[in-house]
Short mmCIF file of C-alpha atoms in Angstrom, two decimals:
data_model
loop_
_atom_site.label_atom_id
_atom_site.label_comp_id
_atom_site.label_asym_id
_atom_site.label_seq_id
_atom_site.Cartn_x
_atom_site.Cartn_y
_atom_site.Cartn_z
CA UNK F 1 0.00 0.00 0.00
CA UNK F 2 2.75 2.46 0.97
CA UNK F 3 4.59 1.76 -2.26
CA UNK F 4 1.52 2.72 -4.28
CA UNK F 5 1.07 6.03 -2.46
CA UNK F 6 4.69 7.22 -2.41
CA UNK F 7 7.33 7.40 -5.11
CA UNK F 8 10.75 5.78 -4.73
CA UNK F 9 12.30 9.23 -4.31
CA UNK F 10 9.86 10.17 -1.54
CA UNK F 11 10.55 6.90 0.25
CA UNK F 12 14.27 7.65 -0.03
CA UNK F 13 13.81 11.08 1.55
CA UNK F 14 11.83 9.53 4.41
CA UNK F 15 14.62 7.03 5.08
CA UNK F 16 17.23 9.82 4.99
CA UNK F 17 15.18 11.90 7.41
CA UNK F 18 14.76 8.95 9.78
CA UNK F 19 18.50 8.27 9.62
CA UNK F 20 19.32 11.91 10.36
CA UNK F 21 16.96 11.94 13.35
CA UNK F 22 18.58 8.86 14.88
CA UNK F 23 22.04 10.22 14.13
CA UNK F 24 21.17 13.26 16.23
CA UNK F 25 19.74 11.14 19.05
CA UNK F 26 22.74 8.80 19.21
CA UNK F 27 25.30 11.59 18.81
CA UNK F 28 24.30 12.97 22.24
CA UNK F 29 26.92 11.39 24.48
CA UNK F 30 28.01 9.18 21.60
CA UNK F 31 31.41 7.73 20.78
CA UNK F 32 31.70 5.73 24.01
CA UNK F 33 34.15 3.22 22.49
CA UNK F 34 36.12 5.67 20.36
CA UNK F 35 39.03 5.75 22.83
CA UNK F 36 39.96 2.20 21.81
CA UNK F 37 40.33 3.35 18.20
CA UNK F 38 42.35 6.41 19.17
CA UNK F 39 44.65 4.24 21.29
CA UNK F 40 45.19 1.69 18.53
CA UNK F 41 45.60 4.18 15.68
CA UNK F 42 48.06 6.30 17.68
CA UNK F 43 50.11 3.24 18.62
CA UNK F 44 50.12 1.94 15.05
CA UNK F 45 51.43 5.28 13.79
CA UNK F 46 54.20 5.37 16.41
CA UNK F 47 56.53 2.97 14.60
CA UNK F 48 59.56 4.28 16.56
CA UNK F 49 58.21 2.87 19.83
CA UNK F 50 59.98 -0.52 20.17
CA UNK F 51 57.57 -1.75 22.83
CA UNK F 52 54.04 -0.46 22.20
CA UNK F 53 54.03 1.05 18.71
CA UNK F 54 53.97 -0.05 15.10
CA UNK F 55 54.05 -3.81 14.64
CA UNK F 56 54.14 -4.30 18.43
CA UNK F 57 50.59 -2.98 18.70
CA UNK F 58 48.75 -6.26 19.35
CA UNK F 59 51.52 -7.76 21.48
CA UNK F 60 51.45 -4.76 23.79
CA UNK F 61 47.66 -4.27 23.84
CA UNK F 62 45.85 -7.57 23.14
CA UNK F 63 42.67 -5.95 24.44
CA UNK F 64 42.43 -4.18 21.07
CA UNK F 65 40.50 -6.88 19.22
CA UNK F 66 40.20 -4.54 16.25
CA UNK F 67 41.66 -5.11 12.79
CA UNK F 68 44.46 -2.95 11.37
CA UNK F 69 42.24 -1.72 8.53
CA UNK F 70 40.00 -0.03 11.10
CA UNK F 71 42.99 1.70 12.72
CA UNK F 72 44.18 2.89 9.30
CA UNK F 73 40.74 4.40 8.68
CA UNK F 74 41.01 6.28 11.98
CA UNK F 75 44.49 7.51 11.07
CA UNK F 76 43.02 9.19 8.01
CA UNK F 77 40.68 11.13 10.31
CA UNK F 78 43.13 12.04 13.08
CA UNK F 79 44.79 15.07 11.42
CA UNK F 80 41.50 16.92 11.98
CA UNK F 81 41.89 16.55 15.76
CA UNK F 82 40.30 14.12 18.20
CA UNK F 83 36.89 15.79 18.34
CA UNK F 84 36.49 16.15 14.59
CA UNK F 85 37.94 12.68 14.07
CA UNK F 86 35.16 11.25 16.23
CA UNK F 87 32.53 13.23 14.32
CA UNK F 88 34.04 12.06 11.05
CA UNK F 89 33.95 8.44 12.21
CA UNK F 90 30.31 8.82 13.23
CA UNK F 91 29.37 10.38 9.89
CA UNK F 92 31.19 7.64 7.99
CA UNK F 93 29.46 4.99 10.08
CA UNK F 94 26.04 6.53 9.48
CA UNK F 95 26.73 6.82 5.75
CA UNK F 96 27.83 3.19 5.73
CA UNK F 97 24.40 2.22 7.04
CA UNK F 98 22.69 4.02 4.17
CA UNK F 99 25.14 2.47 1.68
CA UNK F 100 24.37 -0.93 3.18
CA UNK F 101 20.66 -0.37 2.53
CA UNK F 102 21.48 0.49 -1.09
CA UNK F 103 23.52 -2.72 -1.40
CA UNK F 104 20.64 -4.75 0.04
CA UNK F 105 18.25 -3.12 -2.43
CA UNK F 106 20.46 -4.29 -5.29
CA UNK F 107 20.17 -7.92 -4.20
CA UNK F 108 16.70 -8.07 -5.74
CA UNK F 109 16.14 -7.61 -9.52
CA UNK F 110 14.69 -4.22 -10.38
CA UNK F 111 11.31 -5.51 -11.46
CA UNK F 112 10.83 -7.37 -8.17
CA UNK F 113 11.95 -4.69 -5.71
CA UNK F 114 9.55 -3.43 -3.10
CA UNK F 115 11.08 -0.18 -1.84
CA UNK F 116 8.27 0.36 0.63
CA UNK F 117 9.03 -2.99 2.28
CA UNK F 118 12.72 -2.09 2.46
CA UNK F 119 11.82 1.29 3.98
CA UNK F 120 9.67 -0.40 6.63
CA UNK F 121 12.56 -2.68 7.50
CA UNK F 122 14.92 0.31 7.52
CA UNK F 123 12.70 2.01 10.10
CA UNK F 124 13.65 -0.73 12.58
CA UNK F 125 17.18 -1.26 11.26
CA UNK F 126 18.43 2.34 11.46
CA UNK F 127 18.08 2.96 15.24
CA UNK F 128 20.11 -0.19 15.93
CA UNK F 129 22.68 0.67 13.29
CA UNK F 130 23.05 4.24 14.56
CA UNK F 131 23.70 2.90 18.05
CA UNK F 132 26.63 0.94 16.60
CA UNK F 133 27.94 3.63 14.25
CA UNK F 134 27.26 6.77 16.32
CA UNK F 135 26.35 5.79 19.88
CA UNK F 136 29.35 3.55 20.57
CA UNK F 137 31.15 4.25 17.25
CA UNK F 138 32.58 0.79 16.66
CA UNK F 139 34.07 1.52 13.25
CA UNK F 140 35.48 -2.01 13.00
CA UNK F 141 32.07 -3.69 13.05
CA UNK F 142 30.71 -1.02 10.71
CA UNK F 143 33.40 -1.78 8.13
CA UNK F 144 33.17 -5.55 8.59
CA UNK F 145 29.42 -5.62 8.04
CA UNK F 146 29.45 -3.19 5.12
CA UNK F 147 32.26 -5.02 3.31
CA UNK F 148 30.61 -8.40 3.91
CA UNK F 149 27.31 -7.25 2.41
CA UNK F 150 29.24 -5.82 -0.54
CA UNK F 151 30.84 -9.28 -0.91
CA UNK F 152 27.39 -10.83 -0.99
CA UNK F 153 26.50 -8.51 -3.88
CA UNK F 154 29.62 -9.41 -5.87
CA UNK F 155 29.22 -13.12 -5.13
CA UNK F 156 25.67 -13.04 -6.46
CA UNK F 157 27.03 -11.34 -9.58
CA UNK F 158 29.62 -14.12 -10.01
CA UNK F 159 32.65 -11.82 -9.52
CA UNK F 160 35.33 -13.92 -7.86
CA UNK F 161 38.26 -11.61 -7.12
CA UNK F 162 36.16 -8.73 -5.74
CA UNK F 163 34.27 -11.16 -3.51
CA UNK F 164 37.44 -12.60 -2.00
CA UNK F 165 39.06 -9.19 -1.63
CA UNK F 166 36.02 -7.70 0.10
CA UNK F 167 35.81 -10.63 2.53
CA UNK F 168 39.52 -10.30 3.23
CA UNK F 169 39.17 -6.58 3.93
CA UNK F 170 36.18 -7.29 6.19
CA UNK F 171 38.38 -9.68 8.19
CA UNK F 172 41.12 -7.04 8.27
CA UNK F 173 38.60 -4.67 9.85
CA UNK F 174 37.25 -7.18 12.40
CA UNK F 175 38.49 -10.80 12.62
CA UNK F 176 35.08 -12.37 13.30
CA UNK F 177 34.03 -11.38 9.74
CA UNK F 178 35.96 -14.44 8.49
CA UNK F 179 32.76 -16.33 9.29
CA UNK F 180 31.21 -14.80 6.16
CA UNK F 181 33.61 -16.85 4.00
CA UNK F 182 30.77 -19.25 3.16
CA UNK F 183 29.72 -16.58 0.65
CA UNK F 184 32.47 -17.94 -1.61
CA UNK F 185 30.24 -20.95 -2.27
CA UNK F 186 27.79 -18.71 -4.11
CA UNK F 187 30.32 -18.26 -6.91
CA UNK F 188 29.71 -20.33 -10.07
CA UNK F 189 32.21 -23.18 -10.16
CA UNK F 190 35.36 -24.44 -8.52
CA UNK F 191 37.87 -22.16 -10.27
CA UNK F 192 36.16 -18.86 -9.29
CA UNK F 193 35.86 -20.11 -5.71
CA UNK F 194 39.56 -20.93 -5.54
CA UNK F 195 40.40 -17.54 -7.04
CA UNK F 196 38.22 -15.77 -4.48
CA UNK F 197 39.69 -17.84 -1.64
CA UNK F 198 43.18 -16.85 -2.80
CA UNK F 199 42.17 -13.18 -2.83
CA UNK F 200 40.72 -13.52 0.66
CA UNK F 201 43.84 -15.24 2.00
CA UNK F 202 46.10 -12.68 0.35
CA UNK F 203 44.23 -9.71 1.79
CA UNK F 204 44.29 -11.24 5.27
CA UNK F 205 47.99 -12.12 5.02
CA UNK F 206 49.01 -8.64 3.89
CA UNK F 207 47.23 -7.05 6.85
CA UNK F 208 48.04 -9.50 9.65
CA UNK F 209 51.27 -11.39 8.89
CA UNK F 210 53.56 -8.34 9.40
CA UNK F 211 52.39 -8.10 13.02
CA UNK F 212 53.18 -11.75 13.71
CA UNK F 213 56.60 -11.42 12.03
CA UNK F 214 57.34 -8.11 13.74
CA UNK F 215 56.54 -9.34 17.25
CA UNK F 216 55.92 -12.96 18.24
CA UNK F 217 53.90 -11.65 21.16
CA UNK F 218 51.12 -10.79 18.69
CA UNK F 219 49.83 -14.32 19.29
CA UNK F 220 48.74 -13.07 22.72
CA UNK F 221 45.87 -11.31 20.99
CA UNK F 222 44.58 -14.68 19.76
CA UNK F 223 44.32 -15.88 23.35
CA UNK F 224 42.74 -12.76 24.77
CA UNK F 225 39.53 -13.51 26.70
CA UNK F 226 36.58 -11.41 27.85
CA UNK F 227 34.12 -11.77 30.69
CA UNK F 228 31.30 -14.27 30.22
CA UNK F 229 28.39 -11.87 30.75
CA UNK F 230 25.17 -13.02 32.49
CA UNK F 231 23.15 -11.76 29.49
CA UNK F 232 25.10 -13.89 26.99
CA UNK F 233 23.67 -16.91 25.20
CA UNK F 234 26.75 -18.84 26.29
CA UNK F 235 25.81 -18.23 29.92
CA UNK F 236 22.18 -19.22 29.27
CA UNK F 237 23.35 -22.50 27.73
CA UNK F 238 24.98 -23.44 31.01
CA UNK F 239 28.59 -22.52 30.21
CA UNK F 240 29.50 -20.44 33.25
CA UNK F 241 33.26 -20.07 32.75
CA UNK F 242 34.32 -16.69 34.11
CA UNK F 243 35.93 -15.77 30.79
CA UNK F 244 35.97 -16.96 27.17
CA UNK F 245 36.50 -20.75 26.99
CA UNK F 246 39.53 -21.77 24.94
CA UNK F 247 37.37 -23.61 22.39
CA UNK F 248 34.86 -20.80 21.94
CA UNK F 249 36.25 -18.66 19.10
CA UNK F 250 37.16 -21.64 16.86
CA UNK F 251 33.69 -23.09 17.51
CA UNK F 252 32.03 -19.81 16.48
CA UNK F 253 33.92 -19.81 13.18
CA UNK F 254 33.30 -23.49 12.49
CA UNK F 255 29.58 -23.14 13.22
CA UNK F 256 29.23 -20.05 11.01
CA UNK F 257 31.05 -21.69 8.08
CA UNK F 258 29.08 -24.93 8.42
CA UNK F 259 25.67 -23.27 8.53
CA UNK F 260 26.64 -20.82 5.80
CA UNK F 261 27.70 -23.73 3.57
CA UNK F 262 24.41 -25.51 4.25
CA UNK F 263 22.49 -22.34 3.36
CA UNK F 264 24.42 -22.04 0.09
CA UNK F 265 23.78 -25.70 -0.73
CA UNK F 266 20.08 -25.34 0.08
CA UNK F 267 19.81 -22.23 -2.10
CA UNK F 268 18.99 -20.05 0.92
CA UNK F 269 21.75 -17.55 0.14
CA UNK F 270 19.88 -14.62 1.71
CA UNK F 271 20.06 -16.40 5.07
CA UNK F 272 23.89 -16.65 5.12
CA UNK F 273 24.54 -13.26 6.82
CA UNK F 274 21.93 -13.92 9.52
CA UNK F 275 23.23 -17.45 10.14
CA UNK F 276 26.79 -16.14 10.37
CA UNK F 277 25.95 -13.51 12.98
CA UNK F 278 23.62 -15.84 14.90
CA UNK F 279 26.39 -18.48 15.04
CA UNK F 280 28.69 -15.93 16.59
CA UNK F 281 26.22 -14.63 19.15
CA UNK F 282 24.94 -18.02 20.34
CA UNK F 283 28.50 -18.77 21.51
CA UNK F 284 29.54 -15.21 22.34
CA UNK F 285 30.53 -14.56 25.99
CA UNK F 286 30.17 -10.79 25.60
CA UNK F 287 26.90 -9.00 26.15
CA UNK F 288 27.35 -5.69 24.31
CA UNK F 289 24.20 -4.14 22.87
CA UNK F 290 25.93 -3.09 19.65
CA UNK F 291 26.29 -6.76 18.65
CA UNK F 292 22.62 -6.62 17.61
CA UNK F 293 23.53 -4.39 14.65
CA UNK F 294 24.95 -7.47 12.94
CA UNK F 295 21.69 -9.29 13.59
CA UNK F 296 19.55 -6.60 11.96
CA UNK F 297 21.90 -6.53 8.96
CA UNK F 298 21.13 -10.23 8.54
CA UNK F 299 17.41 -9.85 9.13
CA UNK F 300 16.96 -6.96 6.70
CA UNK F 301 18.67 -9.00 3.98
CA UNK F 302 16.36 -11.91 4.67
CA UNK F 303 13.24 -9.73 4.93
CA UNK F 304 13.96 -8.01 1.62
CA UNK F 305 15.72 -10.63 -0.49
CA UNK F 306 14.73 -13.97 1.03
CA UNK F 307 11.29 -13.81 2.61
CA UNK F 308 7.92 -13.55 0.88
CA UNK F 309 5.96 -11.71 3.59
CA UNK F 310 4.90 -8.08 3.26
CA UNK F 311 5.97 -6.87 6.70
CA UNK F 312 9.64 -7.13 7.82
CA UNK F 313 8.86 -9.48 10.68
CA UNK F 314 12.45 -10.58 11.22
CA UNK F 315 13.88 -7.07 11.51
CA UNK F 316 10.99 -5.95 13.69
CA UNK F 317 11.44 -8.92 16.02
CA UNK F 318 15.21 -8.45 16.29
CA UNK F 319 14.85 -4.73 16.93
CA UNK F 320 12.34 -5.14 19.74
CA UNK F 321 13.24 -8.54 21.12
CA UNK F 322 17.02 -8.19 21.18
CA UNK F 323 17.78 -4.46 21.15
CA UNK F 324 14.94 -2.55 22.82
CA UNK F 325 14.54 -5.39 25.32
CA UNK F 326 18.02 -4.67 26.69
CA UNK F 327 16.60 -1.53 28.33
CA UNK F 328 13.64 -3.42 29.84
CA UNK F 329 14.17 -4.79 33.37
CA UNK F 330 14.13 -8.60 33.29
CA UNK F 331 16.33 -11.45 34.53
CA UNK F 332 19.67 -11.34 32.70
CA UNK F 333 19.41 -14.95 31.59
CA UNK F 334 16.29 -14.15 29.52
CA UNK F 335 18.38 -11.99 27.21
CA UNK F 336 20.63 -14.97 26.66
CA UNK F 337 17.68 -17.22 25.86
CA UNK F 338 16.40 -14.65 23.36
CA UNK F 339 19.72 -14.98 21.52
CA UNK F 340 19.40 -18.75 21.62
CA UNK F 341 15.89 -18.41 20.17
CA UNK F 342 17.29 -16.22 17.38
CA UNK F 343 19.84 -18.91 16.53
CA UNK F 344 17.19 -21.67 16.44
CA UNK F 345 14.88 -19.55 14.29
CA UNK F 346 17.72 -18.72 11.90
CA UNK F 347 18.60 -22.41 11.57
CA UNK F 348 14.96 -23.11 10.70
CA UNK F 349 15.45 -21.04 7.55
CA UNK F 350 17.54 -23.91 6.20
CA UNK F 351 14.42 -26.07 6.08
CA UNK F 352 12.66 -23.95 3.48
CA UNK F 353 12.32 -24.88 -0.17
CA UNK F 354 15.16 -23.76 -2.42
CA UNK F 355 14.18 -21.14 -5.01
CA UNK F 356 14.78 -21.88 -8.69
CA UNK F 357 18.45 -21.14 -9.45
CA UNK F 358 19.15 -20.50 -5.80
CA UNK F 359 21.60 -23.30 -5.06
CA UNK F 360 25.31 -22.74 -4.53
CA UNK F 361 27.14 -21.59 -7.61
CA UNK F 362 24.10 -20.11 -9.36
CA UNK F 363 24.21 -16.40 -10.14
CA UNK F 364 21.25 -16.36 -12.49
CA UNK F 365 18.22 -14.41 -11.36
CA UNK F 366 15.68 -17.09 -10.28
CA UNK F 367 12.76 -15.14 -11.72
CA UNK F 368 14.49 -14.78 -15.09
CA UNK F 369 15.31 -18.47 -15.21
CA UNK F 370 11.73 -19.45 -14.36
CA UNK F 371 10.44 -17.08 -17.05
CA UNK F 372 12.77 -18.69 -19.56
CA UNK F 373 11.54 -22.17 -18.64
CA UNK F 374 7.94 -21.14 -19.11
CA UNK F 375 8.64 -19.56 -22.49
CA UNK F 376 10.61 -22.61 -23.57
CA UNK F 377 7.69 -24.90 -22.83
CA UNK F 378 5.18 -22.61 -24.47
CA UNK F 379 7.14 -22.43 -27.73
CA UNK F 380 7.65 -19.39 -29.99
#
């Protein structure tokens, strides 16, 4: 109904206005995590410091679980001064959210797009995204999610090298983004997949290997643990270790890659981002609210490119049930069980029927292929 009453341009202006409003709301007292980025970027630039600077960054400060690409992005902003650098990071993060919506829009062929449905989903997506990009200003997660969605676009287009490079850059921004590597299976054939995997490995090696060669203590960052929060799904599942279990991070990656591969094989490609994020959060000991931004990225892709319903039920549910609910008084363990419920629901998406042309390796628009089959049977 909304799409019939409003033009695409008008819908775009409404989304921009909504984004600007939430930018203003989140900018008040925003940037609560920006000091981590200033610390890391400043240390990275101080190559003359033989203990804390340059390639010694992660050995000296393993708490900085942020990729070097994110610190390089901050270094570009720092000449403007700390205050303006923060504002610049917030503006870039907000713009990345709008660019992400544009990338999601392009996942659906032009004749099948429903901009009103995307706008409805964006209404729930943008407050959560602005909390990540402006409220806490976690530029690493912003870049990782944006680059991963861009990789989904290129994978669907059958472009091997860009897909691998984008996934590698996403991992260089935030290591957990390596879980999106199942997107390589969407490429058409073994050779493009190997080429994309090589591009991914090369991008990761260029960014990370110098730190391991420059200081063997960089491996300390791989063993860094965080508190197992009472609101975490890990805690709800009965794993009450005080800090991150030694098996946890490898299990997150293995689970994400396995479920992503199953989604590709089942032709449920639009579910891969949601499954990847859900796999991380169901085993995540941390309880930060900004984690939910990754969830709504996955849900908006599914609502717009994978689901058939009119209302964006997945994005609405994630926004209220996982994000807004964090400000509602309730037993901490219930928040953990809500994350477990998200994971179970996301896994249920694997049970759906595969669309025509939707299996791994197919980059042909399903609707176009179906139309061709019908015309072929009907004759000239």
